[in-house]
Coordinates of C-alpha atoms in Angstrom, one line a residue:
M1 CA -27.4 -66.8 -24.2
S2 CA -26.7 -70.5 -23.6
L3 CA -25.8 -72.0 -20.3
D4 CA -22.4 -73.1 -21.7
E5 CA -21.5 -69.4 -22.1
L6 CA -22.1 -68.5 -18.4
H7 CA -19.2 -68.1 -16.0
L8 CA -20.9 -66.8 -12.8
N9 CA -19.2 -65.7 -9.7
L10 CA -20.8 -64.4 -6.4
R11 CA -18.7 -61.9 -4.5
N12 CA -18.9 -58.7 -2.5
L13 CA -19.3 -55.3 -4.1
T14 CA -16.3 -52.9 -4.1
V15 CA -16.0 -49.2 -4.7
E16 CA -14.2 -49.9 -7.9
D17 CA -17.4 -51.6 -9.2
Y18 CA -19.4 -48.3 -9.3
P19 CA -19.2 -47.6 -13.0
Q20 CA -20.7 -51.1 -13.8
L21 CA -23.2 -50.7 -11.0
K22 CA -24.4 -47.3 -12.3
T23 CA -24.9 -48.7 -15.8
L24 CA -27.0 -51.6 -14.4
M25 CA -29.1 -49.5 -12.1
D26 CA -29.8 -46.9 -14.8
K27 CA -31.0 -49.7 -17.0
V28 CA -33.3 -51.4 -14.5
Y29 CA -34.5 -48.3 -12.5
D30 CA -35.1 -46.0 -15.4
D31 CA -38.7 -45.3 -14.1
I32 CA -37.6 -44.2 -10.5
G33 CA -34.5 -42.2 -11.1
G34 CA -31.8 -44.7 -11.9
A35 CA -28.6 -45.3 -10.0
W36 CA -27.6 -44.1 -6.5
P37 CA -24.8 -41.5 -6.5
K38 CA -21.2 -42.8 -6.1
L39 CA -21.0 -41.2 -2.6
T40 CA -24.0 -43.3 -1.4
I41 CA -22.5 -46.6 -2.7
D42 CA -19.0 -45.9 -1.4
K43 CA -20.4 -45.1 2.1
L44 CA -22.5 -48.3 2.1
V45 CA -19.6 -50.5 1.0
Q46 CA -17.4 -48.9 3.7
E47 CA -19.9 -49.4 6.5
F48 CA -21.4 -52.8 5.7
P49 CA -19.2 -54.5 3.1
D50 CA -20.5 -58.0 3.7
G51 CA -24.1 -56.9 2.9
Q52 CA -23.3 -55.7 -0.6
L53 CA -23.4 -58.6 -3.1
V54 CA -22.9 -59.0 -6.8
I55 CA -23.0 -61.7 -9.4
E56 CA -20.7 -61.3 -12.3
D57 CA -20.4 -63.2 -15.6
D58 CA -16.8 -63.0 -16.9
E59 CA -16.2 -60.0 -14.6
V60 CA -19.3 -58.2 -15.9
I61 CA -21.8 -57.4 -13.1
V62 CA -25.2 -58.8 -14.0
G63 CA -26.9 -58.9 -10.6
V64 CA -26.7 -56.8 -7.4
A65 CA -28.1 -56.9 -3.9
L66 CA -27.7 -53.8 -1.7
T67 CA -28.4 -54.2 2.1
A68 CA -28.2 -52.0 5.2
L69 CA -28.3 -52.8 8.9
V70 CA -31.3 -51.4 10.8
D71 CA -33.1 -51.5 14.1
Y72 CA -35.8 -54.2 13.9
D73 CA -38.3 -52.5 16.1
T74 CA -38.1 -49.3 14.1
F75 CA -38.3 -50.7 10.6
S76 CA -40.8 -53.6 11.3
N77 CA -43.3 -50.8 11.9
P78 CA -44.8 -48.4 9.3
H79 CA -42.0 -46.2 7.6
K80 CA -41.1 -44.6 4.3
Y81 CA -38.1 -45.1 2.1
D82 CA -36.9 -41.7 3.1
D83 CA -36.5 -42.9 6.7
L84 CA -33.5 -44.9 5.4
I85 CA -31.9 -41.9 3.8
G86 CA -29.9 -39.1 5.4
S87 CA -28.4 -35.9 4.0
R88 CA -26.6 -36.1 0.6
E89 CA -28.4 -39.4 -0.1
V90 CA -26.4 -41.3 2.5
I91 CA -28.1 -44.5 3.5
L92 CA -28.5 -44.6 7.3
N93 CA -26.7 -47.9 8.1
E94 CA -27.0 -48.8 11.8
P95 CA -23.8 -50.6 12.8
E96 CA -25.5 -52.0 15.9
G97 CA -28.7 -52.9 14.1
D98 CA -30.3 -56.3 14.7
A99 CA -31.9 -56.8 11.3
M100 CA -30.9 -56.4 7.6
Y101 CA -32.9 -54.2 5.3
G102 CA -33.0 -55.1 1.6
L103 CA -32.5 -51.9 -0.3
D104 CA -32.3 -53.3 -3.8
V105 CA -32.1 -56.5 -5.8
L106 CA -31.6 -56.0 -9.5
I107 CA -30.8 -58.4 -12.3
D108 CA -29.7 -57.5 -15.9
P109 CA -32.8 -58.1 -18.1
A110 CA -30.6 -60.3 -20.4
Y111 CA -29.9 -62.6 -17.5
R112 CA -33.4 -63.1 -16.2
G113 CA -34.6 -66.7 -16.1
Y114 CA -31.4 -68.0 -14.6
R115 CA -32.7 -67.5 -11.0
L116 CA -29.9 -65.2 -10.1
G117 CA -32.2 -63.2 -7.8
R118 CA -32.8 -66.4 -5.8
R119 CA -29.0 -66.9 -5.5
L120 CA -28.6 -63.4 -4.1
Y121 CA -31.5 -63.9 -1.7
E122 CA -30.0 -67.2 -0.4
A123 CA -26.6 -65.4 0.2
R124 CA -28.5 -62.7 2.1
K125 CA -30.2 -65.3 4.3
E126 CA -27.0 -67.1 5.0
L127 CA -25.4 -63.8 6.0
C128 CA -28.3 -63.0 8.3
R129 CA -27.9 -66.3 10.0
S130 CA -24.2 -66.0 10.4
M131 CA -24.5 -62.6 11.9
N132 CA -27.3 -63.8 14.3
L133 CA -29.7 -61.1 13.1
R134 CA -33.4 -61.2 13.8
A135 CA -34.7 -60.9 10.2
I136 CA -34.4 -59.4 6.8
L137 CA -36.9 -56.6 6.2
A138 CA -37.7 -54.9 2.9
G139 CA -40.2 -52.4 1.4
G140 CA -41.4 -54.1 -1.7
R141 CA -42.8 -52.1 -4.7
I142 CA -45.9 -53.5 -6.4
P143 CA -45.2 -52.2 -9.9
Q144 CA -48.1 -53.9 -11.6
Y145 CA -50.7 -52.4 -9.3
H146 CA -51.4 -49.4 -11.6
E147 CA -53.0 -51.8 -14.0
Y148 CA -55.6 -52.9 -11.4
A149 CA -55.9 -49.8 -9.2
D150 CA -59.4 -48.9 -10.6
A151 CA -60.8 -52.2 -9.6
L152 CA -58.8 -53.3 -6.6
S153 CA -57.6 -51.8 -3.4
P154 CA -53.9 -52.3 -2.6
T155 CA -54.8 -55.0 0.0
E156 CA -57.0 -56.8 -2.5
Y157 CA -54.3 -56.7 -5.1
I158 CA -51.7 -58.1 -2.6
D159 CA -54.1 -60.9 -1.6
K160 CA -54.7 -61.9 -5.2
V161 CA -50.9 -62.0 -5.9
A162 CA -50.5 -64.1 -2.8
R163 CA -53.1 -66.5 -4.1
R164 CA -51.4 -66.5 -7.5
E165 CA -54.5 -65.1 -9.2
L166 CA -52.3 -62.2 -10.3
H167 CA -48.5 -61.9 -10.9
D168 CA -46.4 -59.0 -9.7
P169 CA -42.7 -59.1 -10.7
I170 CA -41.5 -58.0 -7.3
L171 CA -44.1 -59.2 -4.8
S172 CA -44.5 -62.6 -6.5
F173 CA -40.7 -63.1 -6.4
Q174 CA -40.5 -62.0 -2.7
L175 CA -43.3 -64.4 -1.7
A176 CA -41.5 -67.3 -3.6
N177 CA -38.4 -66.6 -1.5
D178 CA -40.2 -67.2 1.9
F179 CA -40.9 -63.5 2.7
Q180 CA -44.1 -62.7 4.5
V181 CA -46.2 -59.6 4.0
K182 CA -46.4 -57.8 7.4
R183 CA -48.3 -54.7 6.4
L184 CA -49.1 -52.2 3.7
L185 CA -46.9 -49.2 3.5
R186 CA -48.5 -45.9 2.3
K187 CA -46.5 -43.1 0.5
Y188 CA -43.5 -45.4 0.8
L189 CA -41.9 -44.1 -2.5
P190 CA -44.1 -41.3 -3.8
E191 CA -42.3 -41.1 -7.2
D192 CA -43.1 -44.8 -7.9
E193 CA -46.1 -44.1 -10.1
K194 CA -46.6 -47.8 -11.1
S195 CA -47.1 -48.7 -7.4
Q196 CA -49.0 -45.5 -6.8
G197 CA -46.8 -44.9 -3.8
F198 CA -47.8 -48.2 -2.1
A199 CA -45.4 -50.9 -1.0
T200 CA -45.5 -54.0 1.1
L201 CA -43.4 -54.4 4.3
L202 CA -41.9 -57.8 3.9
E203 CA -40.1 -59.9 6.4
W204 CA -38.0 -63.1 6.3
N205 CA -37.6 -64.3 9.9
N206 CA -34.3 -65.9 11.0
I207 CA -35.5 -68.9 12.8
L208 CA -32.0 -69.5 14.3
F209 CA -31.8 -66.1 15.9
E210 CA -30.7 -66.1 19.5
P211 CA -31.0 -62.9 21.6
A212 CA -27.7 -61.8 23.1
E213 CA -28.7 -62.9 26.6
R214 CA -29.4 -66.4 25.3
V215 CA -26.2 -66.5 23.3
L216 CA -24.2 -65.8 26.5
E217 CA -26.0 -68.8 28.1
S218 CA -24.4 -71.0 25.4
R219 CA -27.6 -73.0 25.0
K220 CA -26.7 -76.6 23.9
T221 CA -27.8 -77.6 20.4
Q222 CA -25.7 -80.8 19.9
V223 CA -27.0 -83.5 22.3
R224 CA -25.6 -87.0 22.8
V225 CA -28.1 -89.6 24.0
G226 CA -27.0 -93.0 25.4
A227 CA -29.5 -95.8 25.9
V228 CA -29.1 -99.1 27.8
Q229 CA -30.8 -102.1 26.2
W230 CA -31.0 -103.8 29.6
Q231 CA -30.7 -107.6 30.1
M232 CA -33.2 -108.9 32.6
R233 CA -31.3 -111.3 35.0
E234 CA -31.5 -112.7 38.4
F235 CA -30.1 -110.5 41.2
D236 CA -29.3 -111.5 44.8
S237 CA -29.7 -108.0 46.2
V238 CA -30.7 -104.5 45.6
E239 CA -27.1 -103.5 45.7
S240 CA -26.2 -105.8 42.8
V241 CA -28.9 -104.1 40.6
L242 CA -27.6 -100.7 41.5
Q243 CA -24.1 -101.8 40.8
Q244 CA -25.1 -102.9 37.3
V245 CA -27.0 -99.6 36.8
E246 CA -23.9 -97.6 37.9
Y247 CA -21.7 -99.6 35.6
F248 CA -23.8 -98.4 32.6
V249 CA -24.1 -94.8 33.8
D250 CA -20.3 -94.7 34.2
A251 CA -19.9 -96.0 30.6
L252 CA -22.3 -93.6 29.1
S253 CA -20.8 -90.7 31.0
G254 CA -17.4 -91.7 29.8
Y255 CA -18.6 -91.1 26.2
Q256 CA -19.8 -87.6 27.2
S257 CA -23.5 -88.4 26.9
D258 CA -26.0 -85.8 28.0
F259 CA -28.7 -88.5 28.8
A260 CA -28.6 -92.0 30.0
V261 CA -31.9 -93.9 29.3
F262 CA -33.1 -97.1 30.9
P263 CA -36.1 -99.3 30.0
E264 CA -39.5 -99.6 31.6
L265 CA -39.5 -101.5 34.9
F266 CA -35.8 -102.3 34.5
N267 CA -35.6 -103.3 38.2
A268 CA -38.5 -105.8 38.0
P269 CA -36.1 -108.8 38.7
L270 CA -36.1 -107.6 42.3
M271 CA -39.4 -109.5 42.6
G272 CA -37.2 -112.6 42.6
L273 CA -35.9 -111.7 46.0
Q274 CA -39.1 -113.2 47.3
D275 CA -39.5 -116.9 47.6
R276 CA -41.4 -118.7 44.8
A277 CA -44.6 -119.1 46.8
A278 CA -44.8 -115.4 47.7
Q279 CA -44.4 -114.5 44.0
Q280 CA -47.7 -116.3 43.2
D281 CA -49.6 -113.4 44.6
Q282 CA -49.0 -110.9 41.8
M283 CA -50.4 -107.9 43.6
A284 CA -48.3 -108.6 46.6
A285 CA -45.2 -109.1 44.4
I286 CA -45.6 -105.8 42.6
R287 CA -46.1 -104.0 46.0
F288 CA -42.9 -105.7 47.2
L289 CA -41.2 -104.2 44.1
A290 CA -42.6 -100.7 44.9
G291 CA -40.8 -100.9 48.2
F292 CA -37.4 -100.4 46.5
T293 CA -38.4 -97.3 44.5
E294 CA -37.3 -94.6 47.1
Q295 CA -33.9 -96.2 47.3
F296 CA -33.5 -96.3 43.5
K297 CA -34.6 -92.7 43.1
S298 CA -32.0 -91.5 45.7
E299 CA -29.2 -93.6 44.2
L300 CA -30.0 -92.7 40.6
S301 CA -30.1 -89.0 41.5
R302 CA -26.8 -89.3 43.1
M303 CA -25.3 -91.0 40.0
A304 CA -26.7 -88.2 37.8
V305 CA -24.7 -85.6 39.8
A306 CA -21.6 -87.7 40.3
Y307 CA -21.3 -88.7 36.6
N308 CA -22.6 -85.4 35.2
I309 CA -25.3 -86.9 33.1
N310 CA -29.1 -86.6 33.0
I311 CA -30.7 -90.0 33.7
V312 CA -34.1 -91.1 32.3
A313 CA -34.7 -93.8 34.9
G314 CA -36.9 -96.0 32.8
S315 CA -39.8 -96.6 35.0
M316 CA -40.5 -98.0 38.5
I317 CA -43.6 -98.9 40.5
E318 CA -44.5 -96.2 43.0
A319 CA -47.1 -96.3 45.8
G320 CA -48.8 -93.0 45.8
E321 CA -50.1 -91.0 48.8
D322 CA -53.5 -92.7 48.1
D323 CA -51.7 -96.1 48.5
R324 CA -52.5 -96.8 44.8
L325 CA -49.8 -98.1 42.6
Y326 CA -48.5 -96.1 39.6
N327 CA -45.9 -96.8 36.9
V328 CA -43.6 -93.8 37.0
S329 CA -40.5 -92.6 35.1
Y330 CA -38.0 -90.3 36.9
L331 CA -35.9 -87.7 35.2
C332 CA -32.8 -87.2 37.4
H333 CA -31.1 -84.0 36.3
R334 CA -27.3 -83.7 36.7
D335 CA -27.9 -80.6 38.9
G336 CA -29.6 -82.8 41.5
T337 CA -33.2 -82.0 40.5
L338 CA -35.7 -84.9 40.3
E339 CA -38.9 -84.8 38.2
R340 CA -41.4 -87.5 37.4
Q341 CA -43.8 -88.5 34.6
H342 CA -46.5 -91.1 35.3
K343 CA -47.6 -93.6 32.8
L344 CA -51.0 -92.4 31.7
H345 CA -52.4 -95.3 29.7
I346 CA -52.3 -98.6 31.6
T347 CA -52.3 -101.9 29.6
P348 CA -55.0 -104.5 30.3
Q349 CA -52.3 -106.8 31.8
E350 CA -51.1 -104.1 34.2
R351 CA -54.6 -103.2 35.2
R352 CA -55.8 -106.8 35.6
D353 CA -52.8 -108.5 37.3
W354 CA -51.1 -105.7 39.2
V355 CA -54.0 -103.2 39.6
I356 CA -51.8 -100.3 38.3
E357 CA -53.5 -96.9 37.8
G358 CA -52.8 -94.3 35.3
G359 CA -51.6 -90.8 36.2
D360 CA -53.2 -87.5 35.2
E361 CA -50.4 -85.1 34.3
L362 CA -48.4 -84.7 31.1
R363 CA -45.3 -82.5 31.2
V364 CA -42.5 -81.2 29.1
F365 CA -39.2 -80.9 31.1
D366 CA -36.6 -78.2 30.6
T367 CA -33.1 -79.7 30.7
D368 CA -29.7 -78.3 30.0
A369 CA -29.8 -80.3 26.7
G370 CA -33.2 -79.4 25.3
R371 CA -36.9 -79.7 26.2
V372 CA -37.9 -83.3 26.6
G373 CA -41.0 -85.4 27.2
I374 CA -41.3 -89.0 28.5
Q375 CA -44.0 -91.5 27.5
I376 CA -43.8 -95.0 29.0
C377 CA -44.4 -97.7 26.4
Y378 CA -48.2 -97.9 25.8
D379 CA -48.5 -94.1 26.0
V380 CA -46.7 -93.6 22.7
E381 CA -49.5 -95.4 21.0
F382 CA -51.8 -92.5 21.7
P383 CA -50.9 -89.7 19.3
E384 CA -52.7 -86.9 21.2
L385 CA -50.2 -87.0 24.0
S386 CA -47.2 -86.4 21.7
R387 CA -49.0 -83.6 19.9
L388 CA -49.7 -81.9 23.2
L389 CA -46.0 -82.1 24.1
A390 CA -45.0 -80.8 20.6
E391 CA -47.2 -77.8 21.2
Q392 CA -44.9 -77.1 24.1
E393 CA -41.9 -77.2 21.9
M394 CA -40.6 -80.6 22.9
D395 CA -37.3 -81.5 21.2
I396 CA -36.8 -85.1 22.4
L397 CA -39.3 -87.7 23.4
F398 CA -38.0 -90.6 25.5
V399 CA -40.0 -93.9 25.4
P400 CA -38.8 -96.5 27.9
F401 CA -40.7 -99.7 27.1
W402 CA -41.1 -103.4 27.9
T403 CA -42.6 -105.7 25.2
D404 CA -42.8 -109.4 25.2
T405 CA -43.2 -110.4 21.5
K406 CA -42.0 -109.0 18.3
N407 CA -45.4 -107.9 17.1
G408 CA -45.9 -106.0 20.4
Y409 CA -42.5 -104.4 19.9
L410 CA -43.3 -103.4 16.3
R411 CA -46.5 -101.8 17.5
V412 CA -44.6 -99.5 19.8
R413 CA -41.8 -98.9 17.3
H414 CA -44.1 -97.9 14.4
C415 CA -46.1 -95.6 16.7
A416 CA -42.9 -94.0 18.0
Q417 CA -41.6 -93.4 14.5
A418 CA -44.9 -91.8 13.5
R419 CA -44.6 -89.5 16.5
A420 CA -41.2 -88.4 15.4
I421 CA -42.4 -87.6 11.9
E422 CA -45.7 -85.9 12.7
N423 CA -44.3 -83.9 15.6
E424 CA -40.9 -83.0 14.0
C425 CA -38.9 -84.2 17.0
Y426 CA -36.5 -86.9 18.0
V427 CA -37.8 -90.1 19.7
V428 CA -35.6 -92.4 21.7
L429 CA -36.9 -95.9 22.2
C430 CA -35.3 -98.0 25.0
G431 CA -36.3 -101.5 25.9
S432 CA -35.2 -104.6 27.9
V433 CA -34.3 -108.1 26.7
G434 CA -33.9 -111.6 28.1
N435 CA -35.9 -114.2 29.9
V436 CA -35.8 -115.1 33.6
P437 CA -37.9 -118.3 34.1
S438 CA -37.1 -118.4 37.8
I439 CA -39.1 -115.2 38.5
E440 CA -42.8 -115.7 38.4
N441 CA -43.9 -112.2 37.2
L442 CA -41.3 -111.6 34.5
D443 CA -42.6 -112.2 31.0
I444 CA -40.4 -112.9 28.0
Q445 CA -38.7 -109.8 26.5
Y446 CA -38.2 -108.6 23.0
A447 CA -36.5 -105.2 22.1
Q448 CA -34.6 -103.4 19.5
S449 CA -33.9 -99.9 21.0
S450 CA -33.8 -97.1 18.4
V451 CA -33.6 -93.4 17.8
F452 CA -35.9 -91.9 15.2
S453 CA -35.9 -88.5 13.5
P454 CA -38.2 -86.5 11.3
S455 CA -38.2 -87.6 7.7
D456 CA -36.6 -84.9 5.6
F457 CA -33.3 -84.2 3.8
A458 CA -31.4 -83.2 6.9
F459 CA -31.9 -86.7 8.4
P460 CA -31.2 -90.3 7.4
H461 CA -33.3 -91.5 4.4
D462 CA -35.1 -94.0 6.6
A463 CA -35.4 -91.5 9.6
V464 CA -33.6 -94.0 11.8
L465 CA -30.5 -92.4 13.5
A466 CA -29.4 -95.4 15.5
E467 CA -30.6 -98.9 16.6
T468 CA -29.3 -101.8 18.5
T469 CA -29.0 -105.5 17.7
P470 CA -32.3 -107.1 18.7
N471 CA -32.4 -109.0 22.0
T472 CA -28.8 -108.3 22.9
E473 CA -27.7 -106.4 26.0
M474 CA -25.7 -103.4 24.8
I475 CA -25.5 -99.6 24.9
M476 CA -26.5 -97.3 22.0
F477 CA -25.4 -93.7 21.2
S478 CA -26.9 -91.1 19.0
D479 CA -26.0 -87.4 18.4
L480 CA -29.0 -85.2 18.0
D481 CA -28.8 -81.8 16.4
L482 CA -31.5 -79.6 17.8
T483 CA -30.9 -76.8 15.2
R484 CA -32.1 -79.2 12.5
L485 CA -35.4 -79.5 14.3
T486 CA -35.8 -75.7 14.1
V487 CA -35.0 -75.7 10.4
V488 CA -37.3 -78.6 9.5
R489 CA -40.2 -77.1 11.5
N490 CA -40.0 -73.9 9.5
E491 CA -38.4 -74.7 6.2
G492 CA -38.8 -78.4 5.7
S493 CA -40.1 -80.2 2.6
V494 CA -43.3 -80.4 4.6
T495 CA -44.0 -78.6 7.8
N496 CA -46.5 -80.8 9.7
L497 CA -46.8 -78.6 12.8
K498 CA -47.2 -75.3 10.9
D499 CA -49.7 -76.7 8.4
R500 CA -52.3 -78.1 10.9
R501 CA -55.8 -77.0 10.1
K502 CA -56.6 -75.4 13.4
D503 CA -59.7 -73.9 11.9
L504 CA -61.0 -77.5 11.7
F505 CA -59.8 -79.1 14.9
D506 CA -58.1 -78.4 18.2
L507 CA -56.6 -80.4 21.1
R508 CA -56.4 -79.6 24.8
L509 CA -55.4 -81.4 28.0
R510 CA -57.9 -81.4 30.8
D511 CA -56.7 -79.9 34.1
W512 CA -57.1 -82.5 36.9
S513 CA -55.4 -80.4 39.6
W514 CA -58.7 -80.3 41.5
K515 CA -57.9 -83.9 42.6
S516 CA -55.3 -82.4 44.9
G517 CA -57.3 -79.3 45.9
G518 CA -56.9 -77.2 42.8
R519 CA -59.5 -75.8 40.4
Q520 CA -61.5 -78.0 38.0
E521 CA -61.0 -76.4 34.7
E522 CA -60.0 -77.2 31.2
A523 CA -56.6 -76.0 30.0

């Protein structure tokens, strides 16, 4: 049959289709009893019409998928085919079931080679997602096993098929369609002599499944991020800086952003409130700057609540309880909660001129718009940190930065984009621009703020979702689809996180809580 002669149509099975269905099932299942009785099919169509699929060619049925609703906990454990069947061969469809059970998929032998089975499986998967069901389960026959039963146990046979050393017409097809073997089923279908009564319990997991209690919480999956490419300028007071900050927060909130992001040390121009002579002492100048941090934290937290937006407050200098100086980013939640992330890796300049120290804790923060991490500038150049955050299911990584030259900026940018790809997350890069010669401790600025994505079909071809004009004060928006992260992590062209060779290497964060009286252990 040539492709030009095909006129295929996918639709739901009806009770009027039974004569054609019987003919097809008798042809394909001649070794295990042929077609289901009409009563069985009529009842199944009546109770779960969406789950019964056919492919027809010029109104002749050439492929069928029959499906029932079941309780996942019951049928994800050992069972027999008869557990699905009630009296008079009625299939026990469970209307309140949380999983689909694949009863049959059959293709007319004359139409094999056109991947019609794959088309039916994709339709089943889409139905499973649309109904928010946990999984598709199936008991899979292994009809070639009888040829190897004298030499191989069923588990050895399954393993060889999985490694493609042997081919089984059913199991090989199931594995090629992303089903996983959960266990071996014994005496599943005793009359199946070719499989010698054995079957595989197969599962396709719906990665987008949300339990009912979480659906009711309306967890946000579409997130809008707004970033401020901040112009460094002279200010005559703390109030004037905060006025400029609030102007941007107001603007970003007006566009319904979930996050407002500011650059690293965006309030550094406040060092210019000292006279020029006092600024010559760089350590004193940076401690002077740290004196404004409490006021900024309080005001930014107020803005987060007042404008209903989560604020990633770039970073500011903070004097710790030990009187040492730290570079700290603050996450101001719109519910009033305030959390912090220290810069962990300190640049040579920060260490030499300002005597800044690195923090010890690395955290993922739960927000009402996803799980987020923060790495301040230099930290993003250390891939271990992002991987540790990814292992805690981080969705968005915020990177407030300050770079002076284009090569410094490109170093941060390239590392940030690598983090997005290797950890299958979004990365938001936000920097400052401008030059203020009148302030002693402000270097030149170079920035092009950007938002990066994983690199796969669901994202832009260059994995860049948004970027600003270099060295120009402006705001930038990007809409992030968290559902796409779930899909790419499980079904992407490559799956970096899933495919890690944990048998060869591992990664862990040391626990330094003993510094504040806790235990000294390794996490």
